[in-house]
PDB file of C-alpha atoms and ligand atoms in Angstrom:
ATOM      1  CA  MET A   5      96.698 124.842  88.955  1.00  0.00           C
ATOM      2  CA  LYS A   6      99.269 123.112  86.851  1.00  0.00           C
ATOM      3  CA  ILE A   7     100.025 119.412  86.980  1.00  0.00           C
ATOM      4  CA  LEU A   8     102.884 117.709  85.227  1.00  0.00           C
ATOM      5  CA  ILE A   9     102.584 114.113  83.903  1.00  0.00           C
ATOM      6  CA  VAL A  10     105.704 112.252  83.183  1.00  0.00           C
ATOM      7  CA  GLU A  11     104.641 109.174  81.439  1.00  0.00           C
ATOM      8  CA  ASP A  12     105.833 107.458  78.291  1.00  0.00           C
ATOM      9  CA  GLU A  13     102.763 105.353  77.636  1.00  0.00           C
ATOM     10  CA  ARG A  14     100.713 107.609  75.418  1.00  0.00           C
ATOM     11  CA  HIS A  15      97.227 106.194  76.219  1.00  0.00           C
ATOM     12  CA  ILE A  16      97.820 106.613  79.871  1.00  0.00           C
ATOM     13  CA  ALA A  17      99.233 110.056  79.676  1.00  0.00           C
ATOM     14  CA  ASP A  18      96.209 111.203  77.366  1.00  0.00           C
ATOM     15  CA  GLY A  19      93.624 109.577  79.657  1.00  0.00           C
ATOM     16  CA  LEU A  20      95.028 111.346  82.777  1.00  0.00           C
ATOM     17  CA  LYS A  21      95.268 114.581  80.878  1.00  0.00           C
ATOM     18  CA  PHE A  22      91.746 114.434  79.705  1.00  0.00           C
ATOM     19  CA  ASN A  23      90.403 113.770  83.117  1.00  0.00           C
ATOM     20  CA  LEU A  24      92.525 116.446  84.924  1.00  0.00           C
ATOM     21  CA  GLU A  25      91.615 118.972  82.463  1.00  0.00           C
ATOM     22  CA  ALA A  26      87.973 118.035  82.964  1.00  0.00           C
ATOM     23  CA  GLU A  27      88.579 118.797  86.645  1.00  0.00           C
ATOM     24  CA  GLY A  28      89.915 122.307  85.712  1.00  0.00           C
ATOM     25  CA  PHE A  29      93.705 121.486  85.995  1.00  0.00           C
ATOM     26  CA  ASP A  30      96.185 122.789  83.361  1.00  0.00           C
ATOM     27  CA  VAL A  31      98.261 119.779  82.295  1.00  0.00           C
ATOM     28  CA  THR A  32     101.791 119.311  80.834  1.00  0.00           C
ATOM     29  CA  VAL A  33     102.781 115.881  79.541  1.00  0.00           C
ATOM     30  CA  ALA A  34     106.443 114.899  79.419  1.00  0.00           C
ATOM     31  CA  GLU A  35     107.508 111.582  77.865  1.00  0.00           C
ATOM     32  CA  THR A  36     110.828 111.320  79.505  1.00  0.00           C
ATOM     33  CA  GLY A  37     112.307 112.028  82.850  1.00  0.00           C
ATOM     34  CA  GLU A  38     114.693 114.467  81.317  1.00  0.00           C
ATOM     35  CA  ASP A  39     111.778 116.340  79.759  1.00  0.00           C
ATOM     36  CA  GLY A  40     109.891 116.173  83.007  1.00  0.00           C
ATOM     37  CA  LEU A  41     112.772 117.759  84.927  1.00  0.00           C
ATOM     38  CA  ALA A  42     113.120 120.624  82.469  1.00  0.00           C
ATOM     39  CA  ALA A  43     109.331 121.342  82.598  1.00  0.00           C
ATOM     40  CA  VAL A  44     108.680 120.958  86.394  1.00  0.00           C
ATOM     41  CA  GLU A  45     108.991 124.663  87.323  1.00  0.00           C
ATOM     42  CA  GLY A  46     105.581 126.308  88.018  1.00  0.00           C
ATOM     43  CA  HIS A  47     103.626 123.021  88.511  1.00  0.00           C
ATOM     44  CA  ALA A  48     101.757 122.089  91.766  1.00  0.00           C
ATOM     45  CA  ALA A  49     102.240 118.432  91.506  1.00  0.00           C
ATOM     46  CA  VAL A  50     104.110 115.706  89.575  1.00  0.00           C
ATOM     47  CA  VAL A  51     102.577 112.367  88.388  1.00  0.00           C
ATOM     48  CA  LEU A  52     105.607 110.366  87.776  1.00  0.00           C
ATOM     49  CA  ASP A  53     105.780 107.003  86.146  1.00  0.00           C
ATOM     50  CA  VAL A  54     108.605 104.683  87.302  1.00  0.00           C
ATOM     51  CA  MET A  55     109.463 102.857  84.001  1.00  0.00           C
ATOM     52  CA  LEU A  56     110.572 105.541  81.641  1.00  0.00           C
ATOM     53  CA  PRO A  57     113.129 105.368  78.697  1.00  0.00           C
ATOM     54  CA  GLY A  58     116.501 106.802  79.838  1.00  0.00           C
ATOM     55  CA  MET A  59     116.174 108.304  83.305  1.00  0.00           C
ATOM     56  CA  SER A  60     113.767 106.259  85.582  1.00  0.00           C
ATOM     57  CA  GLY A  61     111.121 107.803  87.924  1.00  0.00           C
ATOM     58  CA  PHE A  62     113.247 107.192  90.827  1.00  0.00           C
ATOM     59  CA  ASP A  63     116.026 109.161  89.242  1.00  0.00           C
ATOM     60  CA  VAL A  64     113.739 111.924  88.600  1.00  0.00           C
ATOM     61  CA  ALA A  65     112.308 112.142  92.138  1.00  0.00           C
ATOM     62  CA  ARG A  66     115.813 112.021  93.451  1.00  0.00           C
ATOM     63  CA  THR A  67     117.261 114.745  91.303  1.00  0.00           C
ATOM     64  CA  LEU A  68     114.308 116.985  92.247  1.00  0.00           C
ATOM     65  CA  ARG A  69     114.819 116.388  96.024  1.00  0.00           C
ATOM     66  CA  GLU A  70     118.545 116.793  95.815  1.00  0.00           C
ATOM     67  CA  ALA A  71     117.981 120.196  94.179  1.00  0.00           C
ATOM     68  CA  GLU A  72     115.619 121.093  97.173  1.00  0.00           C
ATOM     69  CA  ASN A  73     112.668 120.963  94.984  1.00  0.00           C
ATOM     70  CA  PHE A  74     109.803 119.535  97.122  1.00  0.00           C
ATOM     71  CA  THR A  75     106.919 119.579  94.526  1.00  0.00           C
ATOM     72  CA  PRO A  76     104.558 116.886  95.626  1.00  0.00           C
ATOM     73  CA  ILE A  77     105.202 113.593  93.597  1.00  0.00           C
ATOM     74  CA  LEU A  78     102.560 110.894  93.031  1.00  0.00           C
ATOM     75  CA  MET A  79     104.405 107.843  91.672  1.00  0.00           C
ATOM     76  CA  LEU A  80     102.889 105.442  89.437  1.00  0.00           C
ATOM     77  CA  THR A  81     104.260 101.823  90.074  1.00  0.00           C
ATOM     78  CA  ALA A  82     103.731  98.458  88.503  1.00  0.00           C
ATOM     79  CA  LEU A  83     101.211  96.382  90.336  1.00  0.00           C
ATOM     80  CA  GLY A  84     102.475  94.424  93.155  1.00  0.00           C
ATOM     81  CA  GLN A  85     106.176  95.746  93.015  1.00  0.00           C
ATOM     82  CA  ALA A  86     106.485  96.447  96.814  1.00  0.00           C
ATOM     83  CA  GLU A  87     110.236  96.988  96.293  1.00  0.00           C
ATOM     84  CA  ASP A  88     109.373  99.774  93.791  1.00  0.00           C
ATOM     85  CA  VAL A  89     107.227 101.497  96.394  1.00  0.00           C
ATOM     86  CA  ILE A  90     109.899 101.511  98.924  1.00  0.00           C
ATOM     87  CA  GLN A  91     112.522 102.698  96.512  1.00  0.00           C
ATOM     88  CA  GLY A  92     110.112 105.261  95.429  1.00  0.00           C
ATOM     89  CA  PHE A  93     109.823 106.678  98.880  1.00  0.00           C
ATOM     90  CA  GLU A  94     113.379 106.632  99.437  1.00  0.00           C
ATOM     91  CA  ALA A  95     113.861 108.630  96.191  1.00  0.00           C
ATOM     92  CA  GLY A  96     111.508 111.216  97.593  1.00  0.00           C
ATOM     93  CA  ALA A  97     107.986 110.316  96.297  1.00  0.00           C
ATOM     94  CA  ASP A  98     105.157 111.519  98.486  1.00  0.00           C
ATOM     95  CA  ASP A  99     102.582 108.953  97.568  1.00  0.00           C
ATOM     96  CA  TYR A 100     102.275 106.098  95.091  1.00  0.00           C
ATOM     97  CA  LEU A 101      99.608 104.277  93.063  1.00  0.00           C
ATOM     98  CA  PRO A 102     100.022 100.968  91.616  1.00  0.00           C
ATOM     99  CA  LYS A 103      98.974 100.331  87.968  1.00  0.00           C
ATOM    100  CA  PRO A 104      96.371  99.720  86.848  1.00  0.00           C
ATOM    101  CA  PHE A 105      94.402 102.120  88.893  1.00  0.00           C
ATOM    102  CA  GLN A 106      90.781 103.521  88.872  1.00  0.00           C
ATOM    103  CA  LEU A 107      90.576 107.155  87.719  1.00  0.00           C
ATOM    104  CA  ASP A 108      88.579 108.207  90.663  1.00  0.00           C
ATOM    105  CA  VAL A 109      91.201 106.738  93.023  1.00  0.00           C
ATOM    106  CA  PHE A 110      93.861 108.533  90.985  1.00  0.00           C
ATOM    107  CA  LEU A 111      91.999 111.903  91.384  1.00  0.00           C
ATOM    108  CA  ALA A 112      91.289 111.374  95.045  1.00  0.00           C
ATOM    109  CA  ARG A 113      94.969 110.607  95.816  1.00  0.00           C
ATOM    110  CA  LEU A 114      96.205 113.556  93.796  1.00  0.00           C
ATOM    111  CA  LYS A 115      93.791 116.064  95.444  1.00  0.00           C
ATOM    112  CA  ALA A 116      94.865 114.827  98.951  1.00  0.00           C
ATOM    113  CA  LEU A 117      98.479 115.397  97.900  1.00  0.00           C
ATOM    114  CA  LEU A 118      97.533 118.976  96.666  1.00  0.00           C
ATOM    115  CA  ARG A 119      95.733 119.596  99.984  1.00  0.00           C
ATOM    116  CA  ARG A 120      98.614 118.421 101.896  1.00  0.00           C
ATOM    117  CA  SER A 121     101.154 120.712 100.059  1.00  0.00           C
ATOM    118  CA  LYS A 122      98.811 123.687 100.525  1.00  0.00           C
ATOM    119  CA  TRP A 123      99.046 122.974 104.390  1.00  0.00           C
ATOM    120  CA  GLN A 124     102.790 123.025 104.043  1.00  0.00           C
ATOM    121  CA  LYS A 125     102.749 126.575 102.595  1.00  0.00           C
ATOM    122  CA  ARG A 126     100.827 127.865 105.345  1.00  0.00           C
ATOM    123  CA  ASP A 127     102.437 130.096 107.746  1.00  0.00           C
ATOM    124  CA  ALA A 128     100.430 129.678 110.790  1.00  0.00           C
ATOM    125  CA  PRO A 129     101.836 127.549 113.456  1.00  0.00           C
ATOM    126  CA  SER A 130     100.643 123.934 113.337  1.00  0.00           C
ATOM    127  CA  GLU A 131      98.428 122.270 115.995  1.00  0.00           C
ATOM    128  CA  ASP A 132     100.179 119.051 115.100  1.00  0.00           C
ATOM    129  CA  SER A 133     103.642 119.824 116.506  1.00  0.00           C
ATOM    130  CA  ILE A 134     105.373 118.199 119.219  1.00  0.00           C
ATOM    131  CA  VAL A 135     108.717 118.959 120.705  1.00  0.00           C
ATOM    132  CA  VAL A 136     111.409 116.048 120.666  1.00  0.00           C
ATOM    133  CA  ASN A 137     114.766 116.643 122.110  1.00  0.00           C
ATOM    134  CA  GLY A 138     114.761 120.293 121.456  1.00  0.00           C
ATOM    135  CA  ARG A 139     113.498 119.818 117.849  1.00  0.00           C
ATOM    136  CA  THR A 140     110.000 120.746 116.788  1.00  0.00           C
ATOM    137  CA  VAL A 141     108.239 117.996 114.678  1.00  0.00           C
ATOM    138  CA  ASP A 142     105.527 119.713 112.641  1.00  0.00           C
ATOM    139  CA  LEU A 143     103.540 116.893 111.162  1.00  0.00           C
ATOM    140  CA  THR A 144     101.054 119.261 109.395  1.00  0.00           C
ATOM    141  CA  ASN A 145     103.716 121.330 107.615  1.00  0.00           C
ATOM    142  CA  LEU A 146     105.996 118.171 107.160  1.00  0.00           C
ATOM    143  CA  GLU A 147     108.934 120.040 108.843  1.00  0.00           C
ATOM    144  CA  LEU A 148     111.401 119.205 111.449  1.00  0.00           C
ATOM    145  CA  ARG A 149     112.823 122.350 112.963  1.00  0.00           C
ATOM    146  CA  THR A 150     116.167 121.894 114.518  1.00  0.00           C
ATOM    147  CA  PRO A 151     118.582 124.397 116.221  1.00  0.00           C
ATOM    148  CA  THR A 152     120.536 124.386 112.972  1.00  0.00           C
ATOM    149  CA  GLY A 153     117.765 124.672 110.430  1.00  0.00           C
ATOM    150  CA  THR A 154     114.527 123.412 109.112  1.00  0.00           C
ATOM    151  CA  ILE A 155     114.412 120.008 107.385  1.00  0.00           C
ATOM    152  CA  HIS A 156     111.718 119.119 104.869  1.00  0.00           C
ATOM    153  CA  LEU A 157     110.098 115.737 105.526  1.00  0.00           C
ATOM    154  CA  THR A 158     108.491 113.776 102.715  1.00  0.00           C
ATOM    155  CA  LEU A 159     104.936 112.595 103.351  1.00  0.00           C
ATOM    156  CA  MET A 160     106.141 108.993 104.039  1.00  0.00           C
ATOM    157  CA  GLU A 161     108.873 110.168 106.507  1.00  0.00           C
ATOM    158  CA  SER A 162     106.488 112.193 108.313  1.00  0.00           C
ATOM    159  CA  ASN A 163     104.014 109.306 108.474  1.00  0.00           C
ATOM    160  CA  LEU A 164     106.579 106.838 109.779  1.00  0.00           C
ATOM    161  CA  LEU A 165     107.593 109.381 112.447  1.00  0.00           C
ATOM    162  CA  LYS A 166     104.008 109.998 113.368  1.00  0.00           C
ATOM    163  CA  TYR A 167     103.352 106.380 113.825  1.00  0.00           C
ATOM    164  CA  LEU A 168     106.233 105.828 116.100  1.00  0.00           C
ATOM    165  CA  ILE A 169     105.250 108.875 118.110  1.00  0.00           C
ATOM    166  CA  ASP A 170     101.756 107.660 118.360  1.00  0.00           C
ATOM    167  CA  ASN A 171     102.991 104.388 119.685  1.00  0.00           C
ATOM    168  CA  GLU A 172     105.526 105.837 122.071  1.00  0.00           C
ATOM    169  CA  GLY A 173     107.339 103.515 124.309  1.00  0.00           C
ATOM    170  CA  ARG A 174     106.224 100.363 122.391  1.00  0.00           C
ATOM    171  CA  ALA A 175     108.450  98.314 120.159  1.00  0.00           C
ATOM    172  CA  VAL A 176     107.033  98.427 116.700  1.00  0.00           C
ATOM    173  CA  SER A 177     108.141  95.742 114.187  1.00  0.00           C
ATOM    174  CA  ARG A 178     109.385  96.490 110.701  1.00  0.00           C
ATOM    175  CA  LYS A 179     106.593  94.311 109.385  1.00  0.00           C
ATOM    176  CA  GLU A 180     104.021  96.400 111.181  1.00  0.00           C
ATOM    177  CA  ILE A 181     105.329  99.621 109.817  1.00  0.00           C
ATOM    178  CA  LEU A 182     105.274  98.152 106.285  1.00  0.00           C
ATOM    179  CA  GLU A 183     101.648  97.316 106.748  1.00  0.00           C
ATOM    180  CA  LYS A 184     100.421 100.246 108.831  1.00  0.00           C
ATOM    181  CA  VAL A 185     102.402 103.118 107.555  1.00  0.00           C
ATOM    182  CA  TRP A 186     102.883 102.193 103.827  1.00  0.00           C
ATOM    183  CA  GLU A 187      99.921  99.793 103.255  1.00  0.00           C
ATOM    184  CA  LEU A 188     102.292  97.121 102.027  1.00  0.00           C
ATOM    185  CA  GLN A 189     101.225  93.527 102.781  1.00  0.00           C
ATOM    186  CA  GLU A 190     103.872  91.731 100.839  1.00  0.00           C
ATOM    187  CA  ASP A 191     107.090  90.289 102.137  1.00  0.00           C
ATOM    188  CA  THR A 192     109.149  93.324 101.310  1.00  0.00           C
ATOM    189  CA  ASP A 193     112.837  93.610 102.399  1.00  0.00           C
ATOM    190  CA  THR A 194     112.163  95.202 105.595  1.00  0.00           C
ATOM    191  CA  ARG A 195     115.589  96.624 105.889  1.00  0.00           C
ATOM    192  CA  ALA A 196     114.376  99.433 103.644  1.00  0.00           C
ATOM    193  CA  ILE A 197     112.834 100.920 106.631  1.00  0.00           C
ATOM    194  CA  ASP A 198     116.208 101.257 108.214  1.00  0.00           C
ATOM    195  CA  ASN A 199     117.339 103.867 105.682  1.00  0.00           C
ATOM    196  CA  PHE A 200     114.422 106.170 106.663  1.00  0.00           C
ATOM    197  CA  ILE A 201     115.295 105.583 110.313  1.00  0.00           C
ATOM    198  CA  VAL A 202     118.880 106.720 109.560  1.00  0.00           C
ATOM    199  CA  ARG A 203     117.767 109.901 108.110  1.00  0.00           C
ATOM    200  CA  LEU A 204     115.386 110.755 110.807  1.00  0.00           C
ATOM    201  CA  ARG A 205     117.964 109.971 113.513  1.00  0.00           C
ATOM    202  CA  ARG A 206     120.354 112.378 111.851  1.00  0.00           C
ATOM    203  CA  HIS A 207     118.054 115.196 112.571  1.00  0.00           C
ATOM    204  CA  LEU A 208     116.454 114.117 115.975  1.00  0.00           C
ATOM    205  CA  GLU A 209     119.345 112.641 117.793  1.00  0.00           C
ATOM    206  CA  ASP A 210     122.294 114.435 119.453  1.00  0.00           C
ATOM    207  CA  GLU A 211     124.435 111.395 118.515  1.00  0.00           C
ATOM    208  CA  PRO A 212     122.805 109.656 115.566  1.00  0.00           C
ATOM    209  CA  ASN A 213     125.122 106.568 116.178  1.00  0.00           C
ATOM    210  CA  ASN A 214     124.005 106.266 119.711  1.00  0.00           C
ATOM    211  CA  PRO A 215     120.252 106.741 119.261  1.00  0.00           C
ATOM    212  CA  GLN A 216     118.211 107.635 122.364  1.00  0.00           C
ATOM    213  CA  ILE A 217     115.017 108.618 120.752  1.00  0.00           C
ATOM    214  CA  LEU A 218     114.458 106.298 117.811  1.00  0.00           C
ATOM    215  CA  ARG A 219     115.831 103.187 119.513  1.00  0.00           C
ATOM    216  CA  THR A 220     116.619  99.860 117.943  1.00  0.00           C
ATOM    217  CA  VAL A 221     114.953  97.030 119.403  1.00  0.00           C
ATOM    218  CA  ARG A 222     117.077  94.014 118.532  1.00  0.00           C
ATOM    219  CA  GLY A 223     115.216  91.340 116.511  1.00  0.00           C
ATOM    220  CA  VAL A 224     112.027  93.442 116.419  1.00  0.00           C
ATOM    221  CA  GLY A 225     112.173  97.025 115.048  1.00  0.00           C
ATOM    222  CA  TYR A 226     112.049 100.394 116.726  1.00  0.00           C
ATOM    223  CA  ARG A 227     110.811 102.277 119.673  1.00  0.00           C
ATOM    224  CA  PHE A 228     110.255 105.817 120.146  1.00  0.00           C
ATOM    225  CA  VAL A 229     111.374 107.347 123.421  1.00  0.00           C
ATOM    226  CA  ARG A 230     110.835 110.972 124.103  1.00  0.00           C
ATOM    227  CA  ALA A 231     113.970 112.431 125.533  1.00  0.00           C
ATOM    228  CA  ASP A 232     114.103 112.903 129.253  1.00  0.00           C
TER     229      ASP A 232
HETATM  230 CA1   CA B  21     106.461 103.608  81.475  1.00  0.00          CA
END
């Protein structure tokens, strides 16, 4: 299994490469975003640094997703940069790890991501599917099947949707979403969540501007209501 590391700090890239190879992975290292994009084909996952010379890690993730490439991305962010984490999810990252990190945590997170993506490729119907407003939300395969096609969800989009569904009927605050879904404790700009909701509404609602399923609760956050 091949892993692509996009990281300009040589000592970090070398350390990750050494340890991944010890675990039996084939590793490619790219030192810029541009080189990473050129090399991504055939890799099972991308470990992506945010701060890169030239193209940033955000740009790399966005470019991949816009090209309908859903290779799992583990983003490496600077410690304590909650805004970076949100921006990374918006760009299409599937998980993040703040620097500096423990190697065993890194390996565990990457393996979890790979397991997750293996499930995505499975053809068998998922047990974790629910029907909402005529759409099938498949939380195992990270898919939303609508009458007009199948939408791929990132891990974070699907985690957000799952959290709202699990709390059906209850108003969930943006702060609670940040803490429970994304494990961010800091005072992040909670409006970042709104962008995720807009995207989910586009696919779940009949009229995204008049939402009946992912409802806004003024001054609080959001409430999931299954269509009648
Ligand atoms: Ca860097």
